[in-house]
Short mmCIF file of C-alpha atoms in Angstrom, two decimals:
data_model
loop_
_atom_site.label_atom_id
_atom_site.label_comp_id
_atom_site.label_asym_id
_atom_site.label_seq_id
_atom_site.Cartn_x
_atom_site.Cartn_y
_atom_site.Cartn_z
CA MET A 9 0.00 0.00 0.00
CA THR A 10 1.34 3.44 -0.90
CA SER A 11 1.01 6.04 1.84
CA ARG A 12 0.46 9.72 1.34
CA ALA A 13 3.79 10.38 2.99
CA GLU A 14 5.58 8.50 0.20
CA CYS A 15 4.39 11.14 -2.25
CA TRP A 16 6.69 13.70 -0.62
CA GLN A 17 9.91 13.42 -2.58
CA ALA A 18 12.82 14.64 -0.49
CA LYS A 19 15.61 16.67 -2.10
CA PRO A 20 18.64 18.20 -0.42
CA ALA A 21 17.85 20.04 2.79
CA SER A 22 16.89 23.35 1.21
CA THR A 23 14.73 22.13 -1.67
CA HIS A 24 12.14 19.63 -0.47
CA ALA A 25 9.13 19.73 -2.78
CA VAL A 26 5.49 18.77 -2.44
CA MET A 27 4.43 16.37 -5.20
CA MET A 28 0.82 15.81 -4.18
CA GLN A 29 -1.86 17.40 -2.03
CA PRO A 30 -0.50 17.26 1.52
CA THR A 31 -2.34 15.40 4.24
CA TRP A 32 -4.07 17.19 7.11
CA TRP A 33 -1.24 16.34 9.48
CA GLN A 34 1.39 17.72 7.11
CA ARG A 35 -0.46 21.03 6.90
CA GLY A 36 -1.66 21.05 10.51
CA VAL A 37 -0.60 21.78 14.08
CA ILE A 38 -1.08 19.32 16.97
CA TYR A 39 -2.06 20.53 20.46
CA GLN A 40 -1.25 18.23 23.37
CA ILE A 41 -3.88 18.02 26.10
CA TYR A 42 -2.99 16.55 29.48
CA PRO A 43 -6.62 15.77 30.39
CA ARG A 44 -6.02 15.68 34.13
CA SER A 45 -4.98 19.34 34.00
CA PHE A 46 -7.00 20.82 31.13
CA GLN A 47 -10.58 21.36 32.34
CA ASP A 48 -12.56 19.86 35.21
CA ALA A 49 -16.27 19.64 34.38
CA ASN A 50 -17.53 18.05 37.61
CA GLY A 51 -15.65 19.90 40.35
CA ASP A 52 -13.54 17.04 41.68
CA GLY A 53 -10.27 18.86 40.94
CA ILE A 54 -9.29 16.52 38.09
CA GLY A 55 -9.74 17.37 34.42
CA ASP A 56 -11.96 15.12 32.33
CA LEU A 57 -13.21 14.46 28.81
CA SER A 58 -16.36 16.53 29.26
CA GLY A 59 -14.09 19.39 30.26
CA VAL A 60 -12.18 19.02 27.00
CA VAL A 61 -15.46 19.30 25.10
CA GLN A 62 -16.19 22.55 26.95
CA ARG A 63 -12.93 24.03 25.66
CA LEU A 64 -13.03 22.90 22.03
CA ASP A 65 -14.17 26.32 20.88
CA TYR A 66 -11.01 27.76 22.40
CA LEU A 67 -8.90 25.35 20.33
CA GLY A 68 -10.83 26.35 17.22
CA TRP A 69 -10.30 30.03 18.06
CA LEU A 70 -6.59 29.44 18.66
CA GLY A 71 -6.25 27.78 15.26
CA VAL A 72 -4.83 24.31 15.88
CA ASP A 73 -5.84 21.30 13.80
CA ALA A 74 -5.69 18.28 16.11
CA LEU A 75 -5.69 17.50 19.80
CA TRP A 76 -3.62 14.71 21.30
CA LEU A 77 -5.08 13.36 24.52
CA SER A 78 -2.66 11.97 27.08
CA PRO A 79 -3.93 8.68 28.59
CA PHE A 80 -7.49 8.49 29.91
CA TYR A 81 -7.75 4.69 30.29
CA PRO A 82 -8.84 2.93 33.49
CA SER A 83 -5.78 2.97 35.71
CA PRO A 84 -4.67 2.74 39.34
CA MET A 85 -2.80 5.97 38.49
CA ALA A 86 0.58 4.82 39.77
CA ASP A 87 1.94 6.84 36.82
CA PHE A 88 -1.18 8.89 36.06
CA GLY A 89 -2.63 6.76 33.29
CA TYR A 90 0.57 5.35 31.84
CA ASP A 91 -0.19 2.23 33.88
CA VAL A 92 -3.19 0.91 31.92
CA ALA A 93 -5.64 -1.54 33.49
CA ASP A 94 -8.01 -1.69 30.49
CA TYR A 95 -7.08 -0.52 27.01
CA CYS A 96 -10.65 -0.34 25.73
CA ASP A 97 -12.41 1.88 28.24
CA VAL A 98 -12.26 5.27 29.97
CA ASP A 99 -11.29 5.75 33.61
CA PRO A 100 -14.29 7.00 35.63
CA ARG A 101 -12.17 9.96 36.74
CA PHE A 102 -12.20 11.12 33.12
CA GLY A 103 -15.70 9.97 32.13
CA THR A 104 -17.06 7.16 30.01
CA LEU A 105 -16.79 5.75 26.53
CA ALA A 106 -19.88 7.78 25.70
CA ASP A 107 -17.97 10.89 26.77
CA PHE A 108 -15.11 9.92 24.46
CA ASP A 109 -17.55 9.42 21.59
CA ALA A 110 -19.11 12.81 22.33
CA LEU A 111 -15.68 14.42 22.34
CA VAL A 112 -14.77 12.91 18.98
CA GLY A 113 -18.09 13.98 17.49
CA ALA A 114 -17.80 17.53 18.84
CA ALA A 115 -14.19 17.85 17.70
CA HIS A 116 -14.92 16.55 14.21
CA ALA A 117 -17.86 18.94 13.92
CA ARG A 118 -15.35 21.76 14.45
CA GLY A 119 -12.82 20.38 11.99
CA LEU A 120 -10.50 19.14 14.75
CA ARG A 121 -8.87 15.70 14.72
CA VAL A 122 -8.44 13.59 17.88
CA LEU A 123 -5.29 11.57 18.60
CA VAL A 124 -5.22 8.93 21.33
CA ASP A 125 -2.18 8.20 23.49
CA PHE A 126 -1.41 4.49 22.99
CA VAL A 127 0.70 2.85 25.74
CA PRO A 128 1.77 -0.52 24.33
CA ASN A 129 5.07 -1.17 26.10
CA HIS A 130 3.63 -1.97 29.52
CA THR A 131 0.37 -2.41 31.40
CA SER A 132 -0.66 -1.88 34.98
CA ASN A 133 0.09 -4.73 37.34
CA GLU A 134 -3.67 -4.70 37.91
CA HIS A 135 -4.45 -5.42 34.27
CA PRO A 136 -6.28 -8.78 33.97
CA TRP A 137 -3.56 -9.98 31.62
CA PHE A 138 -0.85 -9.50 34.21
CA ARG A 139 -2.94 -10.92 37.03
CA GLU A 140 -3.39 -14.07 34.99
CA SER A 141 0.27 -14.07 33.95
CA ARG A 142 1.58 -13.93 37.53
CA ALA A 143 -0.86 -16.52 38.88
CA SER A 144 1.32 -19.45 37.82
CA CYS A 145 4.36 -20.33 35.72
CA ALA A 146 1.96 -22.48 33.70
CA SER A 147 -0.48 -19.65 33.05
CA PRO A 148 -1.54 -19.31 29.38
CA ARG A 149 -0.57 -15.64 29.65
CA ARG A 150 2.77 -16.24 31.38
CA ASP A 151 4.66 -15.43 28.18
CA TRP A 152 2.70 -12.20 27.69
CA TYR A 153 5.19 -10.55 30.04
CA LEU A 154 8.94 -10.83 30.65
CA TRP A 155 9.58 -13.38 33.40
CA ARG A 156 13.05 -14.67 34.29
CA ASP A 157 14.63 -16.86 36.97
CA PRO A 158 16.88 -15.20 39.53
CA ALA A 159 20.56 -14.86 38.74
CA PRO A 160 22.82 -17.68 39.95
CA GLY A 161 23.12 -17.16 43.67
CA GLY A 162 19.93 -15.11 43.76
CA GLY A 163 19.05 -11.55 42.89
CA PRO A 164 17.74 -9.94 39.68
CA PRO A 165 18.46 -11.69 36.38
CA ASN A 166 20.75 -8.88 35.16
CA ASN A 167 21.74 -5.26 35.78
CA TRP A 168 18.92 -3.52 33.93
CA LEU A 169 17.68 -0.41 35.76
CA ALA A 170 14.25 1.20 35.90
CA HIS A 171 13.82 4.75 34.62
CA PHE A 172 12.18 5.88 37.84
CA GLY A 173 14.90 4.46 40.09
CA GLY A 174 15.96 1.03 41.34
CA PRO A 175 16.28 -2.32 39.56
CA ALA A 176 14.09 -3.02 36.56
CA TRP A 177 13.22 -6.44 37.97
CA THR A 178 10.77 -7.24 40.77
CA LEU A 179 10.59 -10.64 42.44
CA ASP A 180 7.17 -12.29 42.51
CA ALA A 181 6.98 -14.33 45.69
CA THR A 182 4.28 -16.64 44.36
CA THR A 183 6.30 -18.09 41.50
CA GLY A 184 9.87 -17.24 42.54
CA GLN A 185 10.60 -15.47 39.25
CA TYR A 186 11.31 -11.83 38.45
CA TYR A 187 9.29 -9.70 36.03
CA TYR A 188 10.74 -6.80 34.05
CA HIS A 189 9.47 -3.22 34.22
CA ALA A 190 11.21 -0.38 32.43
CA PHE A 191 9.47 2.12 34.70
CA LEU A 192 7.61 1.42 37.98
CA PRO A 193 7.08 -2.09 39.45
CA GLU A 194 3.39 -1.32 38.90
CA GLN A 195 4.11 -1.15 35.13
CA PRO A 196 5.22 -4.62 33.94
CA ASP A 197 6.45 -4.71 30.36
CA LEU A 198 4.61 -6.76 27.78
CA ASN A 199 6.46 -9.36 25.71
CA TRP A 200 6.20 -8.06 22.16
CA ARG A 201 8.04 -11.14 20.87
CA ASN A 202 4.81 -13.08 21.57
CA PRO A 203 2.53 -12.96 18.47
CA ALA A 204 -0.54 -13.11 20.70
CA VAL A 205 0.52 -9.87 22.39
CA VAL A 206 1.08 -8.21 19.03
CA ALA A 207 -2.35 -9.29 17.79
CA ALA A 208 -4.08 -8.12 20.97
CA MET A 209 -2.43 -4.72 20.90
CA LEU A 210 -3.16 -4.14 17.23
CA ASP A 211 -6.78 -4.89 18.01
CA VAL A 212 -6.67 -2.19 20.69
CA MET A 213 -5.69 0.25 17.97
CA ARG A 214 -8.60 -0.92 15.84
CA PHE A 215 -10.96 -0.39 18.77
CA TRP A 216 -10.12 3.32 18.98
CA LEU A 217 -9.84 3.84 15.23
CA GLY A 218 -13.29 2.31 14.91
CA ARG A 219 -14.59 4.90 17.39
CA GLY A 220 -13.27 7.72 15.25
CA ALA A 221 -9.78 8.35 16.58
CA ASP A 222 -7.67 10.03 13.91
CA GLY A 223 -4.46 8.35 15.00
CA PHE A 224 -2.09 7.72 17.88
CA ARG A 225 0.84 9.06 19.76
CA VAL A 226 2.62 5.83 20.77
CA ASP A 227 4.35 5.91 24.13
CA VAL A 228 8.02 4.77 24.30
CA ILE A 229 7.69 3.00 20.96
CA TRP A 230 11.44 2.33 20.83
CA HIS A 231 11.22 0.26 24.01
CA LEU A 232 8.93 -2.49 22.69
CA LEU A 233 11.60 -5.17 22.28
CA LYS A 234 14.31 -6.16 24.74
CA ASP A 235 17.32 -8.37 24.24
CA ALA A 236 16.10 -11.97 24.08
CA ASP A 237 19.22 -13.16 25.92
CA CYS A 238 18.87 -10.60 28.75
CA ARG A 239 22.50 -9.54 28.52
CA ASP A 240 23.82 -7.02 31.03
CA ASN A 241 23.90 -3.42 29.89
CA PRO A 242 27.41 -1.92 29.78
CA PRO A 243 28.36 0.74 32.34
CA ASN A 244 28.06 4.36 31.29
CA PRO A 245 31.55 5.88 31.52
CA ASP A 246 30.11 9.42 31.39
CA TRP A 247 27.42 8.98 34.04
CA HIS A 248 26.86 11.64 36.67
CA PRO A 249 23.99 11.94 39.19
CA GLY A 250 22.36 14.75 37.25
CA GLN A 251 21.46 12.25 34.53
CA GLY A 252 19.32 10.13 36.82
CA PRO A 253 20.04 6.75 38.42
CA SER A 254 18.98 4.68 35.41
CA ARG A 255 21.75 6.21 33.29
CA ARG A 256 24.48 4.46 35.28
CA VAL A 257 24.34 1.83 32.55
CA LEU A 258 23.86 2.35 28.83
CA PRO A 259 20.47 1.09 27.58
CA LEU A 260 22.06 -1.09 24.92
CA TYR A 261 19.85 -4.15 25.43
CA VAL A 262 16.56 -2.66 26.62
CA ALA A 263 15.51 -0.46 23.71
CA ASP A 264 15.89 0.13 19.97
CA GLN A 265 16.38 -3.60 19.39
CA PRO A 266 16.45 -5.42 16.04
CA GLY A 267 12.92 -6.20 14.95
CA VAL A 268 11.26 -3.17 16.53
CA HIS A 269 10.78 -1.52 13.14
CA ASP A 270 8.67 -4.47 12.00
CA LEU A 271 6.34 -3.80 14.93
CA VAL A 272 6.11 -0.11 14.07
CA ALA A 273 5.30 -1.05 10.48
CA ALA A 274 2.52 -3.33 11.73
CA MET A 275 1.02 -0.40 13.66
CA ARG A 276 1.28 1.80 10.58
CA ALA A 277 -0.50 -0.86 8.54
CA VAL A 278 -3.40 -0.88 11.01
CA CYS A 279 -3.76 2.89 10.65
CA GLU A 280 -3.89 2.46 6.90
CA GLU A 281 -6.79 0.01 7.19
CA TYR A 282 -8.96 3.07 7.91
CA PRO A 283 -9.81 6.08 5.73
CA GLY A 284 -8.90 9.67 6.45
CA ASP A 285 -5.10 9.68 6.71
CA ARG A 286 -4.92 8.26 10.24
CA LEU A 287 -1.68 9.36 11.87
CA LEU A 288 0.99 7.33 13.71
CA ILE A 289 3.40 9.29 15.92
CA GLY A 290 6.17 7.57 17.86
CA GLU A 291 7.71 8.83 21.10
CA ILE A 292 11.43 8.21 20.62
CA TYR A 293 14.37 9.64 22.52
CA LEU A 294 17.32 8.54 20.41
CA PRO A 295 20.21 10.15 18.54
CA LEU A 296 19.11 11.56 15.21
CA ALA A 297 20.66 8.82 13.06
CA ARG A 298 18.68 6.18 14.96
CA LEU A 299 15.54 8.29 15.27
CA ILE A 300 15.03 8.67 11.54
CA ALA A 301 15.16 4.88 11.10
CA TYR A 302 11.67 4.85 12.65
CA TYR A 303 10.24 6.29 9.45
CA GLY A 304 10.80 2.74 8.20
CA GLU A 305 11.87 1.41 4.85
CA HIS A 306 10.04 3.28 2.09
CA ASN A 307 8.16 5.22 4.81
CA SER A 308 6.45 2.14 6.18
CA GLY A 309 7.01 3.11 9.83
CA ALA A 310 5.79 5.99 11.93
CA HIS A 311 4.52 8.97 9.98
CA LEU A 312 6.15 11.20 12.58
CA PRO A 313 8.91 9.85 14.85
CA PHE A 314 8.83 12.64 17.42
CA ASN A 315 11.77 15.02 17.00
CA PHE A 316 12.62 16.33 20.48
CA GLN A 317 15.75 18.33 19.65
CA LEU A 318 14.20 21.67 20.66
CA LEU A 319 13.39 20.20 24.08
CA ARG A 320 16.95 19.22 24.84
CA LEU A 321 19.45 21.42 23.02
CA PRO A 322 21.05 24.55 24.48
CA TRP A 323 19.05 27.59 23.37
CA ARG A 324 21.78 29.12 21.23
CA ALA A 325 21.42 30.10 17.60
CA PRO A 326 24.50 28.23 16.26
CA VAL A 327 23.33 25.02 17.96
CA ILE A 328 19.73 25.35 16.73
CA ARG A 329 20.86 26.26 13.19
CA GLU A 330 23.06 23.20 12.97
CA ALA A 331 20.37 20.93 14.43
CA VAL A 332 17.70 22.08 11.97
CA ASN A 333 19.93 21.86 8.94
CA THR A 334 21.33 18.46 9.93
CA TYR A 335 17.83 17.08 10.53
CA GLU A 336 16.64 18.36 7.16
CA ALA A 337 19.64 16.82 5.41
CA MET A 338 19.26 13.44 7.13
CA LEU A 339 15.54 12.91 6.53
CA PRO A 340 14.92 9.86 4.34
CA PRO A 341 13.30 10.40 0.94
CA GLY A 342 9.59 11.05 1.41
CA ALA A 343 9.83 11.57 5.17
CA TRP A 344 7.97 14.50 6.72
CA PRO A 345 9.67 16.43 9.56
CA ASN A 346 8.18 17.45 12.89
CA TRP A 347 9.12 19.63 15.84
CA VAL A 348 8.22 19.63 19.54
CA LEU A 349 8.85 22.55 21.90
CA GLY A 350 7.19 21.30 25.09
CA ASN A 351 5.34 18.35 26.63
CA HIS A 352 4.24 16.86 29.93
CA ASP A 353 7.68 15.39 30.67
CA HIS A 354 9.89 18.47 30.30
CA HIS A 355 10.25 21.89 31.87
CA ARG A 356 8.07 24.45 30.16
CA ILE A 357 9.63 26.50 27.39
CA ALA A 358 9.06 29.81 29.22
CA THR A 359 10.98 28.35 32.17
CA ARG A 360 13.79 27.02 29.99
CA VAL A 361 14.43 30.14 27.89
CA GLY A 362 12.60 32.94 29.68
CA PRO A 363 9.44 34.86 28.71
CA ALA A 364 11.10 37.03 26.05
CA GLN A 365 12.68 34.11 24.20
CA ALA A 366 9.45 32.11 24.56
CA ARG A 367 8.05 34.43 21.89
CA VAL A 368 10.99 33.71 19.58
CA ALA A 369 10.61 29.99 20.30
CA ALA A 370 6.94 30.13 19.30
CA MET A 371 7.85 31.72 15.98
CA LEU A 372 10.54 29.11 15.40
CA LEU A 373 8.22 26.20 16.17
CA LEU A 374 5.44 27.45 13.90
CA THR A 375 7.60 28.41 10.92
CA LEU A 376 10.00 25.47 10.58
CA ARG A 377 9.17 22.93 7.90
CA GLY A 378 7.20 20.05 9.39
CA THR A 379 4.36 19.33 11.77
CA PRO A 380 4.60 21.23 15.10
CA THR A 381 3.25 20.01 18.44
CA LEU A 382 2.21 22.65 20.99
CA TYR A 383 1.79 21.75 24.67
CA GLN A 384 -1.23 23.13 26.51
CA GLY A 385 -0.48 26.37 28.32
CA ASP A 386 2.74 27.13 26.46
CA GLU A 387 0.73 29.53 24.30
CA LEU A 388 0.04 31.50 27.50
CA GLY A 389 3.62 31.52 28.70
CA MET A 390 2.86 29.24 31.64
CA VAL A 391 5.96 28.41 33.66
CA ASP A 392 6.95 25.54 35.94
CA VAL A 393 5.14 25.74 39.27
CA PRO A 394 7.13 24.91 42.43
CA ILE A 395 5.49 21.94 44.16
CA PRO A 396 5.81 21.69 47.94
CA PRO A 397 7.05 18.26 49.09
CA ALA A 398 3.69 17.43 50.66
CA ALA A 399 1.93 18.09 47.34
CA VAL A 400 4.26 16.01 45.11
CA GLN A 401 2.36 13.56 42.90
CA ASP A 402 4.91 12.34 40.35
CA PRO A 403 6.38 8.90 41.18
CA TYR A 404 9.72 9.89 39.62
CA GLU A 405 10.12 12.70 42.17
CA ARG A 406 8.96 10.44 44.99
CA ASN A 407 11.47 7.73 44.07
CA VAL A 408 14.38 10.11 43.41
CA PRO A 409 13.56 13.18 45.53
CA GLY A 410 15.50 16.41 45.46
CA HIS A 411 17.16 15.96 42.06
CA GLY A 412 14.71 17.91 39.92
CA PHE A 413 13.42 14.92 37.97
CA GLY A 414 9.80 15.45 38.99
CA ARG A 415 7.34 16.35 36.23
CA ASP A 416 4.60 17.92 38.35
CA PRO A 417 5.81 21.51 37.75
CA GLU A 418 4.95 21.35 34.03
CA ARG A 419 1.67 19.49 34.60
CA THR A 420 -0.18 22.06 36.71
CA PRO A 421 -3.74 23.04 35.70
CA MET A 422 -4.49 25.16 32.66
CA GLN A 423 -5.06 28.81 33.53
CA TRP A 424 -8.34 29.95 32.00
CA ASP A 425 -9.41 33.04 33.96
CA GLN A 426 -8.79 35.19 37.02
CA GLY A 427 -11.34 33.50 39.25
CA PRO A 428 -10.99 30.83 41.93
CA GLY A 429 -9.48 27.66 40.52
CA ALA A 430 -8.31 29.71 37.49
CA GLY A 431 -11.42 28.52 35.66
CA PHE A 432 -10.02 24.98 35.70
CA THR A 433 -12.12 23.67 38.59
CA THR A 434 -14.69 24.67 41.18
CA GLY A 435 -13.04 22.24 43.58
CA THR A 436 -9.51 21.76 44.87
CA PRO A 437 -7.09 21.26 41.96
CA TRP A 438 -5.05 18.05 42.01
CA LEU A 439 -1.85 20.11 41.73
CA PRO A 440 -1.29 23.66 42.97
CA LEU A 441 -2.09 26.54 40.65
CA ALA A 442 0.55 29.01 39.57
CA GLN A 443 0.74 32.21 41.57
CA ASP A 444 0.46 34.23 38.34
CA ALA A 445 -2.80 32.56 37.25
CA ASP A 446 -4.71 35.79 37.90
CA ARG A 447 -2.58 37.50 35.21
CA VAL A 448 -1.42 34.70 32.91
CA ASN A 449 -4.69 33.21 31.72
CA VAL A 450 -6.74 32.90 28.56
CA VAL A 451 -9.36 35.54 29.38
CA THR A 452 -6.78 38.19 30.20
CA LEU A 453 -4.31 37.45 27.43
CA ARG A 454 -6.80 37.11 24.59
CA GLU A 455 -7.80 40.74 25.16
CA ASP A 456 -4.19 41.92 24.97
CA PRO A 457 -3.22 42.63 21.32
CA ARG A 458 0.46 42.06 22.09
CA SER A 459 0.28 39.05 24.40
CA LEU A 460 2.04 35.74 23.80
CA LEU A 461 -1.38 34.17 23.28
CA THR A 462 -2.16 36.73 20.58
CA LEU A 463 1.20 35.99 18.99
CA HIS A 464 0.40 32.28 18.88
CA ARG A 465 -2.99 32.94 17.32
CA ARG A 466 -1.46 35.26 14.72
CA LEU A 467 1.27 32.74 13.92
CA LEU A 468 -1.25 29.93 13.53
CA ALA A 469 -3.45 32.08 11.28
CA LEU A 470 -0.48 33.08 9.13
CA ARG A 471 0.65 29.47 8.89
CA ARG A 472 -2.83 28.48 7.73
CA ALA A 473 -2.98 31.32 5.19
CA GLU A 474 0.52 30.83 3.78
CA PRO A 475 1.27 27.41 2.24
CA ALA A 476 4.92 28.45 2.27
CA LEU A 477 4.88 28.17 6.08
CA SER A 478 2.93 24.94 6.33
CA VAL A 479 4.18 22.84 3.42
CA GLY A 480 6.75 24.95 1.62
CA ASP A 481 10.43 24.31 1.02
CA TYR A 482 13.01 25.17 3.65
CA THR A 483 16.21 27.00 2.73
CA PRO A 484 18.74 28.11 5.33
CA ARG A 485 19.93 31.71 4.98
CA ASP A 486 23.33 33.04 5.86
CA SER A 487 23.18 34.06 9.51
CA HIS A 488 25.68 34.48 12.32
CA GLY A 489 25.97 34.90 16.05
CA ASP A 490 22.61 34.94 17.82
CA VAL A 491 20.65 35.15 14.56
CA PHE A 492 19.00 32.18 12.86
CA ALA A 493 17.42 32.89 9.48
CA PHE A 494 15.75 30.73 6.87
CA ALA A 495 13.33 30.99 3.98
CA ARG A 496 10.11 29.10 3.29
CA ALA A 497 8.65 29.04 -0.21
CA ALA A 498 5.70 27.52 -2.06
CA ALA A 499 3.90 28.31 -5.32
CA GLY A 500 6.22 31.18 -6.11
CA ARG A 501 5.69 32.92 -2.76
CA ARG A 502 8.71 33.28 -0.50
CA LEU A 503 8.80 34.18 3.19
CA THR A 504 11.92 34.90 5.23
CA VAL A 505 12.06 34.10 8.95
CA THR A 506 14.75 35.90 10.95
CA LEU A 507 15.12 35.15 14.66
CA ASN A 508 17.31 36.79 17.29
CA LEU A 509 17.93 34.12 19.91
CA GLY A 510 19.94 36.54 22.00
CA HIS A 511 19.28 39.38 24.41
CA GLU A 512 21.23 42.05 22.50
CA PRO A 513 20.32 43.87 19.26
CA HIS A 514 21.63 42.39 16.03
CA GLU A 515 21.72 43.27 12.37
CA ALA A 516 20.39 40.98 9.67
CA VAL A 517 20.26 41.27 5.91
CA LEU A 518 16.83 40.68 4.36
CA PRO A 519 15.60 40.77 0.78
CA ALA A 520 13.29 43.62 -0.21
CA GLY A 521 9.78 43.06 1.11
CA ARG A 522 7.55 43.81 4.08
CA VAL A 523 7.06 42.45 7.56
CA LEU A 524 4.08 40.11 7.92
CA LEU A 525 4.51 39.42 11.62
CA SER A 526 6.93 40.20 14.43
CA THR A 527 7.23 38.64 17.85
CA HIS A 528 6.71 42.11 19.33
CA LEU A 529 3.51 42.48 17.26
CA ASP A 530 4.34 46.10 16.45
CA ARG A 531 6.02 46.35 13.04
CA GLU A 532 3.66 44.54 10.66
CA GLY A 533 3.67 46.19 7.24
CA ASP A 534 7.08 47.78 7.68
CA ALA A 535 9.22 47.76 4.55
CA VAL A 536 12.45 45.80 4.79
CA GLY A 537 15.40 45.28 2.51
CA GLY A 538 19.13 45.26 3.09
CA VAL A 539 20.32 45.63 6.66
CA VAL A 540 17.56 45.33 9.24
CA GLN A 541 17.89 46.01 12.94
CA LEU A 542 16.61 43.19 15.12
CA ARG A 543 15.79 44.15 18.67
CA PRO A 544 16.75 41.85 21.56
CA ASP A 545 14.61 38.71 21.66
CA GLU A 546 12.88 39.58 18.38
CA GLY A 547 11.81 37.51 15.42
CA ILE A 548 10.19 38.66 12.20
CA ILE A 549 8.51 36.99 9.25
CA ALA A 550 8.85 38.99 6.04
CA LEU A 551 7.44 38.54 2.57
CA GLY A 552 10.32 38.59 0.15
#
């Protein structure tokens, strides 16, 4: 089967060309919703699916094209939904299947797509599959998970470590064997070498696609296979405590294993069983050369292997320039790029680079070639919220306290208005609200013609109006120091994006034209040509 993505014929980095009508996800922008923190409709302090429906008009007003819902499955919430107890239902905290159906219907009526977070690597230890698996060594589902005998002399089978601290093996007293968990002991890993597991999980995808889901973001997709021989991971010679305890060894045998691309291709094939350009996104934290392999041979893998470079690189123009140009040059023929600036696992962009550069970052995200993903609240300039020890929820912070690994600060409730509960809830929010919620909120910022929210809306509208920004070619322009400049072009129309990633004024040379948009929202229509003065923390988009 030929996918739409295969119709995009890649040329050298600066001259990619569109050969056919692009898909919705190539033109569009994805907005990540962390349902627990987006909108609470029933006053229990936890966001829910009905709350998402209440805010769909906001997403339409903002100008995004799809919403990605972080997990809402039934779960004991050891890891807030990433420990799934039932793949084909909705946790009562978030609503019901009928609420999901209503959300899909309401989103589609507004022209919005809905992406489901698929968590195939591991289940909850309360999932019926695992309960049956651990009941006996002879259980029909024993091989659905990764069970091993103790090492000679006792102890875990090998030196594999869990991401959230401690060994990745937990001893089951009933059977005397250990089971593997890449994350918490409450999250046992499935055995994706078992064809029955593969078939069951592909059917889970069909369940949600059949209910109208427009695709999936697949959690830790590069983790699905582990070394069949359970060899020890080698020590990490560069480890330091700031990397986290699991990094003491290199994850050579626990991820990115031979055969994983066949599983990704099988997921892609399921998406292609359904009409409407269903989308497959893979969460992958790997070096670029290994990341792009997840596009698959002849683009048979993930449509979008998540590109997290902007989350992790130093915020310096030479570094960002090199990263963008290298990524463009390394993309396989027909592959479509993507960019991510924030998500529920990383410090917010306004915290990482400051409020002034957050405006420049927004312009970068929404003008680079490829599909952007925007994390809820980043369009407002929300920052990390300090969480008192007594209010900590994240198991990573609880297991490894005091090292800054906790993810609660970037997961605090969406700030909608100046009232009690910031418009998120009439009850007590599950995490503390930011102290600036009375000023940094949707109601306040949407009335400010120069706010960061207004900038996002203007950028999204310009991206929608200008094919050059959504699907056009990318050409790097000569730029130095703190300046990063590039051109986007389609159908004979050329736009130049010039960004000052520094806090001092800089000069840039632009072709003759006029400013369409600036991060300061105060020089639209200005004529440009030749040397242009960029103010500190300023970006401009110019026609010409």
